[in-house]
Amino acid sequence: MQEWYVPITILPGICLLILSTSNIMIDLSREIKVLINENEGNASTLIERKLNQLKLINSAMALLYLSVVNFVLSALFSGLKENVGWNFKGDIYVLFLGILVAILALLSLMLYSFRAVKLRQDQYHKTC
């Protein structure tokens, strides 16, 4: 049975997550830049919270990249094992590690989303 294609089929979904996460990171960086340029006295705590959000989204991005590395290595190891007769049993562990890292990235993105909504609500209530 060909097992090398399983990790490769997961990659497009992870790559879409990377693309959307990088767009979120760019937008957040622009918001922070605008807040810094406005230099309002009340904006310092808001900037601090947004910088924490940026750090969280950056961590999620790094985890997504790491999961891509694990999926590619798992496919490579499986392909070598299948086609060359390489006796390496760790390909499934590399695949599971990639899945675990992807889940951690998704949890980080969920945490980011919840915090982003809370931050927007606080920002709205301060302006009203």
JSON list of C-alpha atoms in Angstrom, two decimals:
[
{"chain": "A", "resi": 1, "resn": "MET", "atom": "CA", "xyz": [0.00, 0.00, 0.00]},
{"chain": "A", "resi": 2, "resn": "GLN", "atom": "CA", "xyz": [1.24, 3.46, -0.79]},
{"chain": "A", "resi": 3, "resn": "GLU", "atom": "CA", "xyz": [1.34, 5.50, 2.42]},
{"chain": "A", "resi": 4, "resn": "TRP", "atom": "CA", "xyz": [3.52, 8.37, 1.23]},
{"chain": "A", "resi": 5, "resn": "TYR", "atom": "CA", "xyz": [0.61, 10.32, -0.26]},
{"chain": "A", "resi": 6, "resn": "VAL", "atom": "CA", "xyz": [-1.34, 10.65, 3.02]},
{"chain": "A", "resi": 7, "resn": "PRO", "atom": "CA", "xyz": [0.82, 13.47, 4.48]},
{"chain": "A", "resi": 8, "resn": "ILE", "atom": "CA", "xyz": [1.00, 15.17, 1.09]},
{"chain": "A", "resi": 9, "resn": "THR", "atom": "CA", "xyz": [-2.79, 15.37, 0.86]},
{"chain": "A", "resi": 10, "resn": "ILE", "atom": "CA", "xyz": [-2.88, 17.32, 4.13]},
{"chain": "A", "resi": 11, "resn": "LEU", "atom": "CA", "xyz": [-0.44, 19.98, 2.88]},
{"chain": "A", "resi": 12, "resn": "PRO", "atom": "CA", "xyz": [-2.87, 22.09, 0.79]},
{"chain": "A", "resi": 13, "resn": "GLY", "atom": "CA", "xyz": [-5.09, 22.65, 3.84]},
{"chain": "A", "resi": 14, "resn": "ILE", "atom": "CA", "xyz": [-2.13, 23.63, 5.99]},
{"chain": "A", "resi": 15, "resn": "CYS", "atom": "CA", "xyz": [-0.87, 25.93, 3.24]},
{"chain": "A", "resi": 16, "resn": "LEU", "atom": "CA", "xyz": [-4.26, 27.67, 3.10]},
{"chain": "A", "resi": 17, "resn": "LEU", "atom": "CA", "xyz": [-4.03, 28.18, 6.86]},
{"chain": "A", "resi": 18, "resn": "ILE", "atom": "CA", "xyz": [-0.56, 29.67, 6.42]},
{"chain": "A", "resi": 19, "resn": "LEU", "atom": "CA", "xyz": [-1.86, 32.02, 3.72]},
{"chain": "A", "resi": 20, "resn": "SER", "atom": "CA", "xyz": [-4.81, 33.24, 5.78]},
{"chain": "A", "resi": 21, "resn": "THR", "atom": "CA", "xyz": [-2.70, 33.53, 8.93]},
{"chain": "A", "resi": 22, "resn": "SER", "atom": "CA", "xyz": [-0.09, 35.61, 7.11]},
{"chain": "A", "resi": 23, "resn": "ASN", "atom": "CA", "xyz": [-2.85, 37.93, 5.89]},
{"chain": "A", "resi": 24, "resn": "ILE", "atom": "CA", "xyz": [-4.10, 38.29, 9.47]},
{"chain": "A", "resi": 25, "resn": "MET", "atom": "CA", "xyz": [-0.55, 39.01, 10.63]},
{"chain": "A", "resi": 26, "resn": "ILE", "atom": "CA", "xyz": [-0.09, 41.70, 7.98]},
{"chain": "A", "resi": 27, "resn": "ASP", "atom": "CA", "xyz": [-3.38, 43.40, 8.90]},
{"chain": "A", "resi": 28, "resn": "LEU", "atom": "CA", "xyz": [-2.53, 43.28, 12.60]},
{"chain": "A", "resi": 29, "resn": "SER", "atom": "CA", "xyz": [0.91, 44.77, 11.94]},
{"chain": "A", "resi": 30, "resn": "ARG", "atom": "CA", "xyz": [-0.71, 47.61, 9.99]},
{"chain": "A", "resi": 31, "resn": "GLU", "atom": "CA", "xyz": [-3.16, 48.28, 12.84]},
{"chain": "A", "resi": 32, "resn": "ILE", "atom": "CA", "xyz": [-0.29, 48.43, 15.31]},
{"chain": "A", "resi": 33, "resn": "LYS", "atom": "CA", "xyz": [1.64, 50.79, 13.05]},
{"chain": "A", "resi": 34, "resn": "VAL", "atom": "CA", "xyz": [-1.37, 53.11, 12.76]},
{"chain": "A", "resi": 35, "resn": "LEU", "atom": "CA", "xyz": [-1.86, 53.09, 16.54]},
{"chain": "A", "resi": 36, "resn": "ILE", "atom": "CA", "xyz": [1.81, 53.86, 17.12]},
{"chain": "A", "resi": 37, "resn": "ASN", "atom": "CA", "xyz": [1.72, 56.71, 14.59]},
{"chain": "A", "resi": 38, "resn": "GLU", "atom": "CA", "xyz": [-1.40, 58.17, 16.21]},
{"chain": "A", "resi": 39, "resn": "ASN", "atom": "CA", "xyz": [0.40, 57.96, 19.56]},
{"chain": "A", "resi": 40, "resn": "GLU", "atom": "CA", "xyz": [-2.66, 58.41, 21.71]},
{"chain": "A", "resi": 41, "resn": "GLY", "atom": "CA", "xyz": [-2.19, 58.22, 25.48]},
{"chain": "A", "resi": 42, "resn": "ASN", "atom": "CA", "xyz": [-4.92, 55.62, 25.86]},
{"chain": "A", "resi": 43, "resn": "ALA", "atom": "CA", "xyz": [-3.57, 53.56, 23.00]},
{"chain": "A", "resi": 44, "resn": "SER", "atom": "CA", "xyz": [-0.53, 52.24, 24.89]},
{"chain": "A", "resi": 45, "resn": "THR", "atom": "CA", "xyz": [-2.47, 49.40, 26.55]},
{"chain": "A", "resi": 46, "resn": "LEU", "atom": "CA", "xyz": [-4.22, 48.70, 23.27]},
{"chain": "A", "resi": 47, "resn": "ILE", "atom": "CA", "xyz": [-0.89, 48.56, 21.46]},
{"chain": "A", "resi": 48, "resn": "GLU", "atom": "CA", "xyz": [0.46, 46.23, 24.13]},
{"chain": "A", "resi": 49, "resn": "ARG", "atom": "CA", "xyz": [-2.52, 43.88, 23.74]},
{"chain": "A", "resi": 50, "resn": "LYS", "atom": "CA", "xyz": [-2.21, 43.93, 19.96]},
{"chain": "A", "resi": 51, "resn": "LEU", "atom": "CA", "xyz": [1.52, 43.18, 20.20]},
{"chain": "A", "resi": 52, "resn": "ASN", "atom": "CA", "xyz": [0.66, 40.16, 22.36]},
{"chain": "A", "resi": 53, "resn": "GLN", "atom": "CA", "xyz": [-1.82, 39.11, 19.67]},
{"chain": "A", "resi": 54, "resn": "LEU", "atom": "CA", "xyz": [0.90, 39.49, 17.06]},
{"chain": "A", "resi": 55, "resn": "LYS", "atom": "CA", "xyz": [3.20, 37.29, 19.12]},
{"chain": "A", "resi": 56, "resn": "LEU", "atom": "CA", "xyz": [0.49, 34.64, 19.40]},
{"chain": "A", "resi": 57, "resn": "ILE", "atom": "CA", "xyz": [-0.25, 34.67, 15.67]},
{"chain": "A", "resi": 58, "resn": "ASN", "atom": "CA", "xyz": [3.48, 34.49, 14.94]},
{"chain": "A", "resi": 59, "resn": "SER", "atom": "CA", "xyz": [3.74, 31.40, 17.15]},
{"chain": "A", "resi": 60, "resn": "ALA", "atom": "CA", "xyz": [0.83, 29.81, 15.31]},
{"chain": "A", "resi": 61, "resn": "MET", "atom": "CA", "xyz": [2.55, 30.57, 12.01]},
{"chain": "A", "resi": 62, "resn": "ALA", "atom": "CA", "xyz": [5.79, 28.95, 13.20]},
{"chain": "A", "resi": 63, "resn": "LEU", "atom": "CA", "xyz": [3.84, 25.86, 14.31]},
{"chain": "A", "resi": 64, "resn": "LEU", "atom": "CA", "xyz": [2.15, 25.65, 10.91]},
{"chain": "A", "resi": 65, "resn": "TYR", "atom": "CA", "xyz": [5.55, 25.79, 9.19]},
{"chain": "A", "resi": 66, "resn": "LEU", "atom": "CA", "xyz": [6.83, 23.09, 11.51]},
{"chain": "A", "resi": 67, "resn": "SER", "atom": "CA", "xyz": [3.86, 20.88, 10.72]},
{"chain": "A", "resi": 68, "resn": "VAL", "atom": "CA", "xyz": [4.55, 21.29, 6.99]},
{"chain": "A", "resi": 69, "resn": "VAL", "atom": "CA", "xyz": [8.14, 20.15, 7.59]},
{"chain": "A", "resi": 70, "resn": "ASN", "atom": "CA", "xyz": [6.89, 17.09, 9.47]},
{"chain": "A", "resi": 71, "resn": "PHE", "atom": "CA", "xyz": [4.38, 16.18, 6.76]},
{"chain": "A", "resi": 72, "resn": "VAL", "atom": "CA", "xyz": [6.99, 16.49, 4.01]},
{"chain": "A", "resi": 73, "resn": "LEU", "atom": "CA", "xyz": [9.51, 14.43, 5.98]},
{"chain": "A", "resi": 74, "resn": "SER", "atom": "CA", "xyz": [6.89, 11.80, 6.72]},
{"chain": "A", "resi": 75, "resn": "ALA", "atom": "CA", "xyz": [6.03, 11.51, 3.02]},
{"chain": "A", "resi": 76, "resn": "LEU", "atom": "CA", "xyz": [9.71, 11.37, 2.12]},
{"chain": "A", "resi": 77, "resn": "PHE", "atom": "CA", "xyz": [10.44, 8.66, 4.69]},
{"chain": "A", "resi": 78, "resn": "SER", "atom": "CA", "xyz": [7.39, 6.65, 3.62]},
{"chain": "A", "resi": 79, "resn": "GLY", "atom": "CA", "xyz": [8.36, 6.94, -0.04]},
{"chain": "A", "resi": 80, "resn": "LEU", "atom": "CA", "xyz": [11.92, 5.84, 0.66]},
{"chain": "A", "resi": 81, "resn": "LYS", "atom": "CA", "xyz": [10.71, 2.96, 2.77]},
{"chain": "A", "resi": 82, "resn": "GLU", "atom": "CA", "xyz": [8.30, 1.83, 0.07]},
{"chain": "A", "resi": 83, "resn": "ASN", "atom": "CA", "xyz": [10.39, 2.34, -3.06]},
{"chain": "A", "resi": 84, "resn": "VAL", "atom": "CA", "xyz": [13.96, 1.85, -1.92]},
{"chain": "A", "resi": 85, "resn": "GLY", "atom": "CA", "xyz": [13.34, -0.70, 0.81]},
{"chain": "A", "resi": 86, "resn": "TRP", "atom": "CA", "xyz": [14.68, 1.58, 3.51]},
{"chain": "A", "resi": 87, "resn": "ASN", "atom": "CA", "xyz": [13.94, -0.02, 6.87]},
{"chain": "A", "resi": 88, "resn": "PHE", "atom": "CA", "xyz": [12.76, 3.03, 8.85]},
{"chain": "A", "resi": 89, "resn": "LYS", "atom": "CA", "xyz": [9.69, 2.67, 11.04]},
{"chain": "A", "resi": 90, "resn": "GLY", "atom": "CA", "xyz": [9.57, 6.28, 12.29]},
{"chain": "A", "resi": 91, "resn": "ASP", "atom": "CA", "xyz": [7.62, 7.73, 9.38]},
{"chain": "A", "resi": 92, "resn": "ILE", "atom": "CA", "xyz": [4.31, 7.27, 11.19]},
{"chain": "A", "resi": 93, "resn": "TYR", "atom": "CA", "xyz": [5.70, 9.04, 14.26]},
{"chain": "A", "resi": 94, "resn": "VAL", "atom": "CA", "xyz": [6.81, 11.99, 12.14]},
{"chain": "A", "resi": 95, "resn": "LEU", "atom": "CA", "xyz": [3.29, 12.09, 10.64]},
{"chain": "A", "resi": 96, "resn": "PHE", "atom": "CA", "xyz": [1.69, 12.05, 14.10]},
{"chain": "A", "resi": 97, "resn": "LEU", "atom": "CA", "xyz": [4.08, 14.77, 15.26]},
{"chain": "A", "resi": 98, "resn": "GLY", "atom": "CA", "xyz": [3.03, 16.89, 12.27]},
{"chain": "A", "resi": 99, "resn": "ILE", "atom": "CA", "xyz": [-0.63, 16.36, 13.15]},
{"chain": "A", "resi": 100, "resn": "LEU", "atom": "CA", "xyz": [0.03, 17.24, 16.80]},
{"chain": "A", "resi": 101, "resn": "VAL", "atom": "CA", "xyz": [1.89, 20.43, 15.84]},
{"chain": "A", "resi": 102, "resn": "ALA", "atom": "CA", "xyz": [-0.90, 21.38, 13.41]},
{"chain": "A", "resi": 103, "resn": "ILE", "atom": "CA", "xyz": [-3.45, 20.91, 16.21]},
{"chain": "A", "resi": 104, "resn": "LEU", "atom": "CA", "xyz": [-1.38, 23.15, 18.49]},
{"chain": "A", "resi": 105, "resn": "ALA", "atom": "CA", "xyz": [-1.31, 25.78, 15.74]},
{"chain": "A", "resi": 106, "resn": "LEU", "atom": "CA", "xyz": [-5.08, 25.54, 15.34]},
{"chain": "A", "resi": 107, "resn": "LEU", "atom": "CA", "xyz": [-5.56, 25.93, 19.08]},
{"chain": "A", "resi": 108, "resn": "SER", "atom": "CA", "xyz": [-3.34, 29.02, 18.99]},
{"chain": "A", "resi": 109, "resn": "LEU", "atom": "CA", "xyz": [-5.41, 30.44, 16.13]},
{"chain": "A", "resi": 110, "resn": "MET", "atom": "CA", "xyz": [-8.62, 29.76, 18.07]},
{"chain": "A", "resi": 111, "resn": "LEU", "atom": "CA", "xyz": [-7.17, 31.53, 21.12]},
{"chain": "A", "resi": 112, "resn": "TYR", "atom": "CA", "xyz": [-6.18, 34.43, 18.87]},
{"chain": "A", "resi": 113, "resn": "SER", "atom": "CA", "xyz": [-9.72, 34.63, 17.50]},
{"chain": "A", "resi": 114, "resn": "PHE", "atom": "CA", "xyz": [-11.32, 34.73, 20.93]},
{"chain": "A", "resi": 115, "resn": "ARG", "atom": "CA", "xyz": [-8.88, 37.36, 22.13]},
{"chain": "A", "resi": 116, "resn": "ALA", "atom": "CA", "xyz": [-9.35, 39.43, 18.96]},
{"chain": "A", "resi": 117, "resn": "VAL", "atom": "CA", "xyz": [-13.11, 39.59, 19.52]},
{"chain": "A", "resi": 118, "resn": "LYS", "atom": "CA", "xyz": [-12.61, 40.55, 23.18]},
{"chain": "A", "resi": 119, "resn": "LEU", "atom": "CA", "xyz": [-10.10, 43.22, 22.16]},
{"chain": "A", "resi": 120, "resn": "ARG", "atom": "CA", "xyz": [-12.51, 44.67, 19.59]},
{"chain": "A", "resi": 121, "resn": "GLN", "atom": "CA", "xyz": [-15.33, 44.71, 22.14]},
{"chain": "A", "resi": 122, "resn": "ASP", "atom": "CA", "xyz": [-13.14, 46.53, 24.66]},
{"chain": "A", "resi": 123, "resn": "GLN", "atom": "CA", "xyz": [-12.02, 48.95, 21.95]},
{"chain": "A", "resi": 124, "resn": "TYR", "atom": "CA", "xyz": [-15.65, 49.63, 20.98]},
{"chain": "A", "resi": 125, "resn": "HIS", "atom": "CA", "xyz": [-16.78, 50.19, 24.57]},
{"chain": "A", "resi": 126, "resn": "LYS", "atom": "CA", "xyz": [-13.97, 52.68, 25.18]},
{"chain": "A", "resi": 127, "resn": "THR", "atom": "CA", "xyz": [-15.00, 54.77, 22.18]},
{"chain": "A", "resi": 128, "resn": "CYS", "atom": "CA", "xyz": [-18.70, 54.85, 23.14]}
]
